[in-house]
Amino acid sequence: MKKEIHPEISKKKIHCACGFEVEALSTQRNDIQVEICSNCHPFYTGKQRFVDTAGRIDRFKKKYAAMAEKS
């Protein structure tokens, strides 16, 4: 390996907006600020809801219900 071309790795604190902090290895110079983490992300907390905003499911059911009646 060539010397003096690789970034230094050091322990940095990662701060989330929810207040969660964790220490990790990073090549960044300063501590890291994030808006969302695994502690507050809806996918990981189980609070995620699937929203059908365009009504695609209803349109699909209506379309194929009409086809089933014709058969």
C-alpha positions as a printed NumPy array, in Angstrom:
array([[  0.   ,   0.   ,   0.   ],
       [  1.179,   3.495,  -0.779],
       [  1.732,   5.736,   2.192],
       [  0.014,   9.092,   2.739],
       [ -2.803,   8.581,   0.197],
       [ -5.382,   6.951,   2.454],
       [ -7.72 ,   9.052,   4.621],
       [ -7.442,   8.788,   8.38 ],
       [-10.135,   6.769,  10.092],
       [-11.239,   7.877,  13.531],
       [-14.197,   7.468,  15.87 ],
       [-16.936,  10.026,  15.255],
       [-20.313,  10.528,  16.908],
       [-23.407,  10.325,  14.741],
       [-26.229,  12.545,  16.072],
       [-29.826,  12.063,  14.94 ],
       [-32.576,  14.672,  15.142],
       [-34.514,  12.344,  17.489],
       [-31.681,  12.525,  20.03 ],
       [-30.108,   9.129,  19.35 ],
       [-26.304,   9.088,  19.32 ],
       [-23.95 ,   6.342,  18.217],
       [-20.197,   6.188,  17.796],
       [-18.763,   4.812,  14.554],
       [-15.585,   4.833,  12.501],
       [-15.536,   7.472,   9.779],
       [-13.177,   9.328,   7.484],
       [-15.051,  12.623,   7.965],
       [-13.377,  15.31 ,  10.021],
       [-16.387,  16.425,  12.098],
       [-19.19 ,  14.664,  13.922],
       [-22.052,  13.578,  11.676],
       [-25.6  ,  15.025,  11.875],
       [-28.48 ,  13.007,  10.372],
       [-32.205,  13.745,  10.17 ],
       [-33.459,  10.182,  10.529],
       [-31.957,   6.969,  11.898],
       [-32.947,   3.358,  12.488],
       [-34.393,   4.337,  15.882],
       [-36.933,   6.783,  14.459],
       [-37.408,   5.62 ,  10.84 ],
       [-40.978,   4.308,  10.316],
       [-39.783,   1.257,   8.364],
       [-37.647,   0.009,  11.251],
       [-40.018,   0.996,  14.064],
       [-43.014,  -0.779,  12.492],
       [-45.069,   2.415,  12.26 ],
       [-44.969,   2.521,   8.469],
       [-48.303,   2.695,   6.68 ],
       [-48.811,   2.017,   3.017],
       [-50.948,   4.748,   1.499],
       [-52.646,   4.23 ,  -1.836],
       [-52.88 ,   7.862,  -2.898],
       [-53.823,   7.276,  -6.508],
       [-56.524,   4.679,  -5.8  ],
       [-54.751,   2.141,  -7.988],
       [-55.892,  -0.845,  -5.968],
       [-59.542,   0.171,  -6.205],
       [-59.248,   0.809,  -9.945],
       [-57.614,  -2.604, -10.408],
       [-60.391,  -4.36 ,  -8.454],
       [-63.134,  -2.535, -10.397],
       [-61.509,  -3.277, -13.742],
       [-61.084,  -6.985, -13.156],
       [-64.401,  -7.39 , -11.323],
       [-66.13 ,  -6.122, -14.453],
       [-64.14 ,  -8.572, -16.607],
       [-64.985, -11.469, -14.272],
       [-68.715, -10.673, -14.519],
       [-68.583, -10.721, -18.329],
       [-66.999, -14.178, -18.408]])
